[in-house]
Amino acid sequence: MTATATTGPVDPTTTDAWQRLAALAEGFSPDLRGWFAADPGRAERLTFDAADLHVDLSKGLVDADVLAALVALSEEVGLAERRDAMFRGDHVNVTEDRAVLHTALRLPADASLVVDGTDVVPEVHEVLRRVYDFAERVRSGAWTGVTGQRIRTVVNIGIGGSDLGPVMAYEALAPYRHAEIECRFISNIDPTDAATTLAGLDPESTLFIVSSKTFGTLETLTNARLCKAWLLEQLGSGVDEKAAIEKHFVAVSTALDKVADFGIDPANAFGFWDWVGGRYSVDSAIGTSLVVAIGPERFAEFLAGMHAMDEHFRTTDTASNVPALMGLLNIWYADFLGAQTHAVLPYSQLLHRFPAYLQQLTMESNGKGVRWDGTPVTTETGEVFWGEPGTNGQHAFYQLIHQSTRLIPADFIAFANPAYPLRDGETDVHELFLANFLAQTRALAFGKTADEVRAEGTAEAIVPARVFTGNRPTASIVAADLTPSVLGQLIALYEHITFTQGVVWGIDSFDQWGVELGKQLAVQISPAIAGDAEVAAQQDPSTRALIDYYRAHRR
Ligand code: F6P
């Protein structure tokens, strides 16, 4: 049985596999100590390679029966068919009637993919060529500001997917950045964001990239106007306004007409397509600031890494398909074992924005209460994703992961090599760092029994407080180095994990209607804040009182 647009999604709870999983969950008594002791092949059997990622799922709360039932579930809900439909360009984004083709953004130039009558690959590579050309000119100094200065700072103005991907990747790939060009990012409509980001910048050597898929996002357009005013004011009255905008503003959008209305030369605009979702767009022209930072060659490696993971997901059997398995395990944890959140814990300071990036990817995609045919979901959906890099998290919230009453599956991400070479004779701090990653996953899996605590001479009264139950599930994702390609693989891994979960739940993982109401109300409330008594009177008592408070306290 598979889902089609006419029949709607399969209700996962009606499948045989779901019933089997429910029965398995009933008496489920995880015992990682026992499982590893009884089965010397467990670690090897549950460790998989996907492109350059080496992924150990053996410290997960899964046995052979659960795994078999999860794979069966994927078959009964039609994961492979839905995946193929996405890669093919079918309109799997049903509520917006669109194809979902972020995977086409990383196809090699000699590939071909005809969607709605057009081969999209040449278009993708034509935009890439223009972005690369622009980036090269900025990097070499051939592109100058209106006064002839070369560009030293690139400021990306965008929010959500038009910010989180570029800033996360810019941070992650810091060792690959151009030494003389800095990128900064403005996203929040809190005027503090623009003020602090622009502080100290030299307007003559600053270039703005206005990144907005729709070019209608209030935050981005407001910040773009602020930056335009800042630039013109800072450059002084002697400068030709039109020329200044032309030399200091470029745009990335699917709405090139609106870009022109803003005053940006269409020749300095890079387009993309409605089949690229915002949170899936770092590999489109939305990544232009990243291309400037790391250069076209490294960006091409980033895309190739994503493509390698796409191919793994597209062609590998579910039983050894890493994104599919990780997505299915998440279903097991969330729908059968009661997990409500999922931690992502990179043992890499460079990945410090990765959890924030994943929050949009996972929660904007799967935080839904209805399925793609409009019927209510039949299961719990959309875990809360969160995290911080190790080891900082260890000294903050790991207490709860180790000893609380909650089950928090956690993904650990680590690299064999440090991002920056050690100096001669220096202590190998990276080894100390990795020891922490290994220690944490071991402690979470195997815990510490009361007898072990007692054997250390602990007073009986505090033995219970020092016991670690263990059996707290983790996945370990490791690679040799955090290269552009490996970063691309990590991103694509999580995209496909998210997709897998969405298919099981029957969700359209590519719309985001839940962000609309707040946007509409902000526009509606705005006049009341500015003093319109009539609009204020239309608000509910709580909102009205808060507006009154604001007006009484605003200087
Ligand atoms: O409001 C949510 C959202 O639409 C995200 O999905 C998107 O990434 C973000 O806003 C920014 O949108 P845009 O790129 O169109 O400015």
Coordinates of C-alpha atoms and ligand atoms in Angstrom, one line a residue:
M1 CA 0.0 0.0 0.0
T2 CA 1.5 3.4 -0.9
A3 CA 0.2 6.9 -0.6
T4 CA -0.9 8.9 -3.7
A5 CA -2.2 12.4 -4.0
T6 CA -5.7 10.9 -4.6
T7 CA -5.7 8.4 -1.8
G8 CA -3.9 10.6 0.8
P9 CA -1.2 9.4 3.1
V10 CA -1.2 6.0 4.8
D11 CA -2.2 6.3 8.4
P12 CA 0.8 4.7 10.0
T13 CA -1.2 3.5 13.0
T14 CA -3.2 1.3 10.8
T15 CA -0.2 -0.7 9.6
D16 CA 0.9 -4.1 10.8
A17 CA 4.3 -2.7 11.6
W18 CA 2.9 -0.1 13.9
Q19 CA 0.9 -2.7 15.8
R20 CA 4.1 -4.7 16.1
L21 CA 6.0 -1.7 17.3
A22 CA 3.3 -0.9 19.9
A23 CA 3.5 -4.5 21.2
L24 CA 7.3 -4.3 21.3
A25 CA 7.1 -1.0 23.2
E26 CA 4.7 -2.5 25.8
G27 CA 7.2 -4.7 27.5
F28 CA 10.3 -2.9 26.3
S29 CA 13.1 -3.0 28.8
P30 CA 16.3 -1.7 27.2
D31 CA 19.5 -3.2 28.4
L32 CA 22.5 -1.9 26.5
R33 CA 24.9 -3.5 29.0
G34 CA 23.2 -6.9 28.5
W35 CA 22.8 -6.4 24.7
F36 CA 26.4 -5.6 24.1
A37 CA 27.6 -8.4 26.4
A38 CA 25.4 -11.0 24.7
D39 CA 26.1 -9.8 21.2
P40 CA 29.8 -9.1 20.3
G41 CA 28.7 -8.1 16.8
R42 CA 26.3 -5.4 17.9
A43 CA 28.6 -2.4 17.4
E44 CA 29.7 -3.5 14.0
R45 CA 26.3 -4.5 12.8
L46 CA 24.7 -1.2 13.8
T47 CA 27.4 1.0 12.4
F48 CA 27.0 2.3 8.9
D49 CA 28.9 4.4 6.4
A50 CA 27.1 7.1 4.3
A51 CA 29.5 9.0 2.0
D52 CA 32.3 10.1 4.5
L53 CA 30.1 9.8 7.6
H54 CA 30.7 6.9 9.9
V55 CA 27.5 6.5 12.0
D56 CA 27.3 4.2 15.0
L57 CA 23.7 3.6 16.0
S58 CA 24.6 0.7 18.4
K59 CA 24.1 2.8 21.5
G60 CA 20.5 3.3 20.4
L61 CA 17.6 1.7 22.2
V62 CA 16.9 -0.8 19.4
D63 CA 17.1 -4.5 19.0
A64 CA 16.6 -6.7 16.0
D65 CA 12.9 -7.0 16.4
V66 CA 12.4 -3.2 16.7
L67 CA 14.7 -2.6 13.7
A68 CA 12.8 -5.1 11.6
A69 CA 9.5 -3.6 12.5
L70 CA 10.7 0.0 11.7
V71 CA 12.0 -1.1 8.3
A72 CA 8.6 -2.8 7.7
L73 CA 6.9 0.4 8.7
S74 CA 8.9 2.3 6.1
E75 CA 7.6 -0.1 3.5
E76 CA 4.0 0.1 4.6
V77 CA 3.9 3.9 4.5
G78 CA 5.7 3.9 1.2
L79 CA 8.9 5.8 2.1
A80 CA 10.8 4.7 -1.0
E81 CA 8.0 5.7 -3.3
R82 CA 7.6 9.1 -1.6
R83 CA 11.4 9.6 -1.7
D84 CA 11.5 8.8 -5.4
A85 CA 8.6 11.1 -6.0
M86 CA 10.5 13.9 -4.4
F87 CA 13.7 13.3 -6.3
R88 CA 11.7 13.1 -9.5
G89 CA 10.1 16.5 -9.0
D90 CA 6.5 15.4 -8.3
H91 CA 4.5 18.0 -6.4
V92 CA 5.1 16.5 -3.0
N93 CA 4.6 19.9 -1.4
V94 CA 0.9 19.4 -1.7
T95 CA -0.5 22.4 0.2
E96 CA 1.6 24.7 -2.0
D97 CA 1.3 22.5 -5.1
R98 CA 5.1 22.5 -5.7
A99 CA 7.9 20.2 -6.5
V100 CA 10.6 19.9 -3.8
L101 CA 13.9 19.9 -5.4
H102 CA 16.7 21.1 -3.2
T103 CA 18.4 17.8 -4.3
A104 CA 18.5 19.3 -7.9
L105 CA 20.6 22.2 -6.6
R106 CA 23.5 19.8 -6.1
L107 CA 23.2 17.6 -9.2
P108 CA 26.3 17.6 -11.4
A109 CA 26.3 19.8 -14.5
D110 CA 26.0 16.8 -16.8
A111 CA 22.9 15.5 -15.1
S112 CA 19.4 16.2 -16.4
L113 CA 16.1 16.5 -14.5
V114 CA 13.0 17.5 -16.4
V115 CA 10.4 19.0 -14.1
D116 CA 7.1 20.4 -15.3
G117 CA 8.5 20.4 -18.8
T118 CA 11.8 22.1 -18.1
D119 CA 15.3 20.6 -17.5
V120 CA 16.2 22.4 -14.3
V121 CA 19.9 21.4 -14.2
P122 CA 21.2 23.9 -16.8
E123 CA 19.3 26.6 -15.0
V124 CA 20.8 25.7 -11.7
H125 CA 24.3 25.7 -13.1
E126 CA 23.7 29.0 -14.9
V127 CA 22.9 30.7 -11.6
L128 CA 25.8 29.0 -10.0
R129 CA 28.1 30.3 -12.7
R130 CA 26.9 33.8 -12.1
V131 CA 27.2 33.5 -8.3
Y132 CA 30.7 32.1 -8.7
D133 CA 31.7 34.9 -11.1
F134 CA 30.4 37.5 -8.7
A135 CA 32.1 35.9 -5.7
E136 CA 35.4 35.7 -7.6
R137 CA 35.2 39.4 -8.4
V138 CA 34.6 40.3 -4.8
R139 CA 37.4 37.9 -3.6
S140 CA 39.9 39.2 -6.1
G141 CA 39.1 42.9 -5.5
A142 CA 37.9 43.4 -9.0
W143 CA 34.5 44.3 -7.6
T144 CA 34.8 47.7 -5.9
G145 CA 32.5 49.9 -4.0
V146 CA 31.4 53.3 -5.4
T147 CA 34.5 55.0 -4.3
G148 CA 36.8 52.4 -5.8
Q149 CA 37.6 50.5 -2.5
R150 CA 37.7 46.8 -2.6
I151 CA 35.1 44.9 -0.5
R152 CA 36.3 43.9 3.0
T153 CA 32.9 43.1 4.6
V154 CA 29.9 41.3 3.2
V155 CA 26.7 41.7 5.2
N156 CA 24.0 39.1 4.5
I157 CA 20.5 40.4 5.3
G158 CA 18.0 37.6 5.7
I159 CA 16.1 35.6 8.2
G160 CA 15.1 32.0 8.7
G161 CA 16.4 29.9 5.9
S162 CA 17.9 33.0 4.3
D163 CA 20.1 33.5 7.3
L164 CA 20.5 30.3 9.4
G165 CA 22.1 28.2 6.6
P166 CA 24.7 30.8 5.5
V167 CA 25.7 31.8 9.0
M168 CA 25.9 28.2 10.2
A169 CA 28.1 27.2 7.3
Y170 CA 30.2 30.4 7.5
E171 CA 31.0 29.5 11.1
A172 CA 31.5 25.8 10.4
L173 CA 33.9 26.5 7.6
A174 CA 35.9 29.2 9.3
P175 CA 39.3 27.6 8.4
Y176 CA 38.4 27.9 4.7
R177 CA 37.5 31.6 4.7
H178 CA 39.1 34.3 2.7
A179 CA 41.6 36.0 5.0
E180 CA 40.7 39.5 4.1
I181 CA 36.9 39.4 3.7
E182 CA 34.6 39.1 6.7
C183 CA 30.9 38.1 6.5
R184 CA 28.4 39.4 9.0
F185 CA 24.7 38.6 9.2
I186 CA 21.7 40.7 10.1
S187 CA 18.4 38.8 10.7
N188 CA 16.4 40.1 13.6
I189 CA 14.0 43.1 13.2
D190 CA 15.2 44.1 16.7
P191 CA 17.1 47.3 15.6
T192 CA 19.9 46.2 17.9
D193 CA 20.9 43.6 15.4
A194 CA 21.6 46.0 12.6
A195 CA 23.1 48.6 14.9
T196 CA 25.6 46.2 16.4
T197 CA 26.4 44.4 13.1
L198 CA 27.1 47.7 11.3
A199 CA 29.1 49.2 14.2
G200 CA 32.6 50.0 13.1
L201 CA 32.1 49.1 9.4
D202 CA 33.6 51.2 6.7
P203 CA 30.7 51.9 4.2
E204 CA 33.2 52.2 1.3
S205 CA 34.3 48.6 1.6
T206 CA 31.0 47.1 2.7
L207 CA 28.7 45.1 0.4
F208 CA 25.2 44.0 1.3
I209 CA 23.4 40.9 0.1
V210 CA 19.7 41.0 0.6
S211 CA 18.6 37.4 0.8
S212 CA 14.9 36.7 0.7
K213 CA 13.1 34.0 -1.2
T214 CA 9.9 35.9 -1.3
F215 CA 11.4 39.4 -1.1
G216 CA 8.4 40.2 1.0
T217 CA 9.6 39.3 4.5
L218 CA 9.1 42.3 6.8
E219 CA 12.2 41.7 8.9
T220 CA 14.5 41.5 5.9
L221 CA 13.0 44.4 3.9
T222 CA 13.1 46.6 7.0
N223 CA 16.7 45.7 7.7
A224 CA 17.6 46.2 4.0
R225 CA 16.0 49.7 4.2
L226 CA 17.9 50.5 7.4
C227 CA 21.2 49.4 5.8
K228 CA 20.5 51.4 2.6
A229 CA 19.9 54.5 4.8
W230 CA 23.0 53.7 6.8
L231 CA 25.1 53.3 3.6
L232 CA 23.9 56.5 2.0
E233 CA 24.3 58.5 5.1
Q234 CA 27.8 57.2 5.8
L235 CA 29.0 57.7 2.3
G236 CA 27.9 61.3 2.5
S237 CA 26.0 63.6 0.1
G238 CA 28.7 63.7 -2.6
V239 CA 28.0 60.2 -3.7
D240 CA 25.6 59.3 -6.5
E241 CA 22.8 57.3 -4.8
K242 CA 21.9 55.0 -7.7
A243 CA 25.6 54.1 -8.3
A244 CA 26.1 53.5 -4.6
I245 CA 23.2 51.0 -4.4
E246 CA 24.4 49.3 -7.6
K247 CA 27.9 48.8 -6.1
H248 CA 27.0 48.0 -2.5
F249 CA 23.8 46.0 -2.8
V250 CA 23.1 42.7 -4.5
A251 CA 20.0 40.5 -3.9
V252 CA 19.1 36.8 -3.9
S253 CA 15.4 36.0 -4.4
T254 CA 12.8 34.1 -6.4
A255 CA 10.9 37.5 -6.9
L256 CA 13.3 39.4 -9.2
D257 CA 10.6 42.0 -9.9
K258 CA 10.5 43.0 -6.3
V259 CA 14.3 43.2 -6.2
A260 CA 14.1 45.8 -9.0
D261 CA 11.4 47.7 -7.1
F262 CA 13.8 47.9 -4.1
G263 CA 16.3 49.7 -6.4
I264 CA 18.8 46.8 -6.8
D265 CA 20.0 46.4 -10.4
P266 CA 18.6 43.1 -11.8
A267 CA 22.0 42.4 -13.1
N268 CA 23.1 42.1 -9.5
A269 CA 20.4 39.7 -8.5
F270 CA 20.6 36.0 -8.3
G271 CA 17.5 33.9 -8.7
F272 CA 16.3 30.6 -7.5
W273 CA 13.0 28.7 -7.8
D274 CA 9.8 28.1 -5.8
W275 CA 10.7 24.4 -5.5
V276 CA 13.5 25.3 -3.1
G277 CA 12.1 25.7 0.4
G278 CA 13.7 28.4 2.6
R279 CA 15.1 26.0 5.1
Y280 CA 16.5 23.9 2.2
S281 CA 18.1 26.8 0.4
V282 CA 21.7 27.2 1.7
D283 CA 22.8 25.3 -1.4
S284 CA 21.0 27.8 -3.7
A285 CA 22.1 31.4 -4.4
I286 CA 21.1 32.0 -0.8
G287 CA 24.6 30.7 -0.1
T288 CA 26.2 33.6 -1.9
S289 CA 27.8 35.1 1.2
L290 CA 29.3 31.6 1.8
V291 CA 30.6 31.4 -1.7
V292 CA 32.3 34.8 -1.2
A293 CA 33.8 33.5 2.1
I294 CA 35.1 30.1 1.0
G295 CA 35.3 30.5 -2.8
P296 CA 33.6 28.6 -5.6
E297 CA 35.8 25.6 -5.5
R298 CA 35.0 24.9 -1.8
F299 CA 31.4 25.6 -2.4
A300 CA 31.3 23.1 -5.2
E301 CA 32.8 20.5 -2.7
F302 CA 30.0 21.5 -0.3
L303 CA 27.4 20.7 -3.0
A304 CA 29.1 17.5 -4.0
G305 CA 29.0 16.4 -0.3
M306 CA 25.3 17.0 -0.3
H307 CA 24.9 15.1 -3.5
A308 CA 26.8 12.1 -2.2
M309 CA 24.4 11.9 0.8
D310 CA 21.4 12.3 -1.6
E311 CA 22.7 9.4 -3.6
H312 CA 23.1 7.3 -0.5
F313 CA 19.6 8.1 0.6
R314 CA 18.2 7.5 -2.9
T315 CA 19.9 4.2 -3.7
T316 CA 20.6 2.4 -0.4
D317 CA 18.3 -0.3 1.1
T318 CA 16.4 1.0 4.1
A319 CA 18.2 -1.6 6.4
S320 CA 21.5 0.2 5.9
N321 CA 20.2 3.7 4.7
V322 CA 21.5 6.1 7.4
P323 CA 19.0 8.9 7.1
A324 CA 16.1 6.5 6.8
L325 CA 17.3 4.5 9.8
M326 CA 17.9 7.6 11.9
G327 CA 14.5 9.0 11.0
L328 CA 12.8 5.7 11.8
L329 CA 14.6 5.5 15.1
N330 CA 13.3 8.9 15.9
I331 CA 9.8 7.7 15.2
W332 CA 10.4 4.8 17.7
Y333 CA 11.7 7.2 20.4
A334 CA 9.0 9.8 19.8
D335 CA 5.9 7.7 19.1
F336 CA 6.6 4.6 21.2
L337 CA 9.0 5.5 24.0
G338 CA 7.7 9.0 24.7
A339 CA 10.6 11.2 23.8
Q340 CA 9.5 14.8 23.2
T341 CA 12.8 16.3 22.4
H342 CA 16.0 15.4 20.5
A343 CA 19.4 16.8 21.3
V344 CA 22.1 17.5 18.8
L345 CA 25.5 17.8 20.4
P346 CA 28.4 18.6 18.1
Y347 CA 31.9 18.1 19.5
S348 CA 33.1 20.8 17.3
Q349 CA 33.0 24.5 18.3
L350 CA 32.8 25.3 14.6
L351 CA 29.3 23.7 14.5
H352 CA 28.0 26.0 17.3
R353 CA 25.1 27.2 15.0
F354 CA 24.3 23.7 13.7
P355 CA 21.6 23.0 16.3
A356 CA 19.9 26.4 15.6
Y357 CA 20.0 25.6 11.9
L358 CA 18.5 22.2 12.5
Q359 CA 15.7 23.7 14.6
Q360 CA 14.3 25.4 11.6
L361 CA 14.9 22.4 9.3
T362 CA 13.2 19.9 11.6
M363 CA 10.6 21.9 13.5
E364 CA 9.4 24.1 10.6
S365 CA 9.2 21.0 8.5
N366 CA 7.5 18.5 10.9
G367 CA 5.9 20.7 13.5
K368 CA 2.4 20.1 12.1
G369 CA -0.9 18.8 13.4
V370 CA -2.5 17.9 10.0
R371 CA -1.4 15.6 7.3
W372 CA -0.9 16.5 3.6
D373 CA -4.5 15.7 2.8
G374 CA -5.8 18.0 5.5
T375 CA -6.8 15.2 8.0
P376 CA -5.4 15.3 11.5
V377 CA -2.2 13.5 12.3
T378 CA -2.8 10.2 14.1
T379 CA 0.4 10.2 16.2
E380 CA 2.6 12.5 18.1
T381 CA 4.7 14.5 15.6
G382 CA 7.6 17.0 15.5
E383 CA 10.1 16.6 18.4
V384 CA 11.8 19.7 19.7
F385 CA 15.3 19.8 18.4
W386 CA 17.9 21.6 20.5
G387 CA 21.6 21.5 21.4
E388 CA 24.9 23.1 22.1
P389 CA 28.4 22.1 21.4
G390 CA 30.2 19.7 23.7
T391 CA 31.8 20.2 26.1
N392 CA 29.9 23.4 27.1
G393 CA 26.7 21.5 27.3
Q394 CA 28.2 19.0 29.7
H395 CA 28.6 21.7 32.3
A396 CA 25.0 23.0 31.7
F397 CA 22.2 20.7 30.8
Y398 CA 23.7 17.2 30.5
Q399 CA 22.7 16.5 34.1
L400 CA 19.1 16.2 32.8
I401 CA 20.0 13.9 29.9
H402 CA 21.9 11.6 32.3
Q403 CA 19.6 11.4 35.3
S404 CA 16.2 13.0 34.7
T405 CA 12.9 11.1 34.2
R406 CA 12.9 12.2 30.5
L407 CA 14.1 10.2 27.6
I408 CA 16.2 12.5 25.4
P409 CA 17.8 10.8 22.3
A410 CA 21.0 12.6 21.4
D411 CA 23.1 12.8 18.3
F412 CA 26.8 13.3 19.0
I413 CA 28.9 14.7 16.1
A414 CA 32.7 14.5 16.2
F415 CA 35.8 14.7 13.9
A416 CA 39.0 12.7 14.1
N417 CA 41.1 15.8 13.3
P418 CA 41.1 19.2 14.9
A419 CA 40.1 22.1 12.6
Y420 CA 43.3 24.0 13.3
P421 CA 46.7 22.3 13.4
L422 CA 48.3 21.9 16.8
R423 CA 51.5 23.8 17.4
D424 CA 54.7 21.7 17.9
G425 CA 55.0 20.3 21.4
E426 CA 51.5 21.5 22.3
T427 CA 49.3 19.1 24.4
D428 CA 46.9 17.4 22.1
V429 CA 43.8 19.0 23.5
H430 CA 41.7 17.6 20.6
E431 CA 42.3 14.1 22.2
L432 CA 41.0 15.4 25.5
F433 CA 38.0 16.8 23.6
L434 CA 37.3 13.5 21.9
A435 CA 37.7 11.6 25.2
N436 CA 34.8 13.7 26.5
F437 CA 32.6 12.8 23.5
L438 CA 33.4 9.1 24.0
A439 CA 32.9 9.3 27.8
Q440 CA 29.5 10.9 27.5
T441 CA 28.1 8.4 25.0
R442 CA 29.4 5.6 27.1
A443 CA 28.0 7.0 30.3
L444 CA 24.7 7.6 28.7
A445 CA 24.5 4.1 27.4
F446 CA 25.9 2.0 30.3
G447 CA 25.4 4.2 33.3
K448 CA 26.7 3.3 36.7
T449 CA 25.0 0.9 39.1
A450 CA 24.4 1.3 42.8
D451 CA 27.0 -1.4 43.5
E452 CA 29.5 0.4 41.4
V453 CA 28.8 3.6 43.2
R454 CA 29.1 1.8 46.6
A455 CA 32.4 0.2 45.5
E456 CA 33.8 3.7 45.3
G457 CA 33.2 4.2 49.0
T458 CA 30.1 6.4 48.6
A459 CA 28.0 6.9 51.8
E460 CA 24.8 4.8 51.4
A461 CA 22.6 7.9 51.8
I462 CA 23.8 9.4 48.7
V463 CA 24.2 6.3 46.6
P464 CA 20.8 6.8 44.8
A465 CA 21.8 10.3 43.8
R466 CA 25.0 9.0 42.2
V467 CA 23.5 6.2 40.2
F468 CA 23.3 6.5 36.4
T469 CA 20.5 4.4 35.0
G470 CA 22.2 4.2 31.5
N471 CA 20.1 3.1 28.5
R472 CA 19.9 6.7 27.3
P473 CA 20.1 6.5 23.5
T474 CA 22.7 8.2 21.4
A475 CA 23.9 8.1 17.8
S476 CA 27.5 8.9 17.1
I477 CA 28.2 10.6 13.8
V478 CA 31.9 10.8 13.1
A479 CA 34.1 11.8 10.1
A480 CA 37.8 12.4 9.6
D481 CA 37.5 16.2 9.1
L482 CA 34.9 18.9 9.0
T483 CA 35.5 19.8 5.3
P484 CA 33.0 21.6 3.1
S485 CA 32.0 18.2 1.7
V486 CA 31.4 16.7 5.1
L487 CA 29.3 19.7 6.2
G488 CA 27.2 19.3 3.0
Q489 CA 26.8 15.6 3.9
L490 CA 25.7 16.4 7.5
I491 CA 23.1 18.9 6.2
A492 CA 21.7 16.5 3.6
L493 CA 21.7 13.7 6.3
Y494 CA 19.4 15.8 8.5
E495 CA 17.2 16.9 5.5
H496 CA 16.5 13.3 4.7
I497 CA 16.0 12.3 8.4
T498 CA 13.4 15.0 8.5
F499 CA 11.8 13.8 5.3
T500 CA 11.7 10.2 6.5
Q501 CA 9.8 11.2 9.7
G502 CA 7.5 13.4 7.7
V503 CA 6.6 10.5 5.4
V504 CA 5.8 8.2 8.3
W505 CA 3.6 10.9 9.9
G506 CA 2.0 11.7 6.6
I507 CA 3.0 15.4 6.9
D508 CA 3.8 17.9 4.2
S509 CA 7.3 18.7 5.4
F510 CA 7.7 21.5 3.0
D511 CA 5.1 24.1 3.9
Q512 CA 5.1 26.4 6.9
W513 CA 1.6 27.8 7.3
G514 CA 2.1 28.0 11.1
V515 CA 4.2 31.1 10.7
E516 CA 1.5 33.1 9.0
L517 CA -0.9 34.1 11.7
G518 CA 1.7 35.9 13.8
K519 CA 2.9 37.8 10.7
Q520 CA -0.6 39.0 10.0
L521 CA -1.3 40.0 13.5
A522 CA 1.9 41.9 13.8
V523 CA 0.8 44.1 10.9
Q524 CA -2.7 44.5 12.4
I525 CA -1.3 45.4 15.9
S526 CA 1.3 47.8 14.7
P527 CA -0.9 50.9 14.5
A528 CA -2.1 50.3 18.1
I529 CA 1.4 50.4 19.3
A530 CA 1.9 53.7 17.5
G531 CA -1.1 55.1 19.3
D532 CA -4.2 54.3 17.2
A533 CA -6.9 54.0 19.9
E534 CA -9.4 52.4 17.6
V535 CA -7.1 49.5 16.7
A536 CA -6.1 49.2 20.3
A537 CA -9.7 48.8 21.3
Q538 CA -10.0 45.9 18.9
Q539 CA -7.4 43.9 20.8
D540 CA -8.1 41.3 23.5
P541 CA -7.8 42.7 27.1
S542 CA -4.4 41.1 27.7
T543 CA -2.9 42.5 24.5
R544 CA -4.5 45.9 25.1
A545 CA -3.1 46.1 28.6
L546 CA 0.4 45.2 27.3
I547 CA 0.1 48.0 24.7
D548 CA -0.9 50.4 27.4
Y549 CA 2.1 49.4 29.4
Y550 CA 4.4 49.9 26.5
R551 CA 2.9 53.3 25.7
A552 CA 3.2 54.4 29.4
H553 CA 6.9 53.3 29.5
R554 CA 8.2 54.2 26.1
R555 CA 10.5 57.3 26.3
Ligands
F6P1 O1 8.3 32.9 8.0 C1 9.0 31.7 7.8 C2 9.8 31.8 6.5 O2 9.0 31.8 5.4 C3 10.8 30.7 6.4 O3 10.3 29.5 5.9 C4 11.9 31.3 5.6 O4 13.1 30.6 5.6 C5 11.9 32.7 6.2 O5 10.6 33.0 6.5 C6 12.5 33.8 5.3 O6 11.7 33.9 4.1 P1 12.3 34.7 2.9 O7 13.5 34.0 2.4 O8 11.2 34.6 1.9 O9 12.6 36.1 3.3

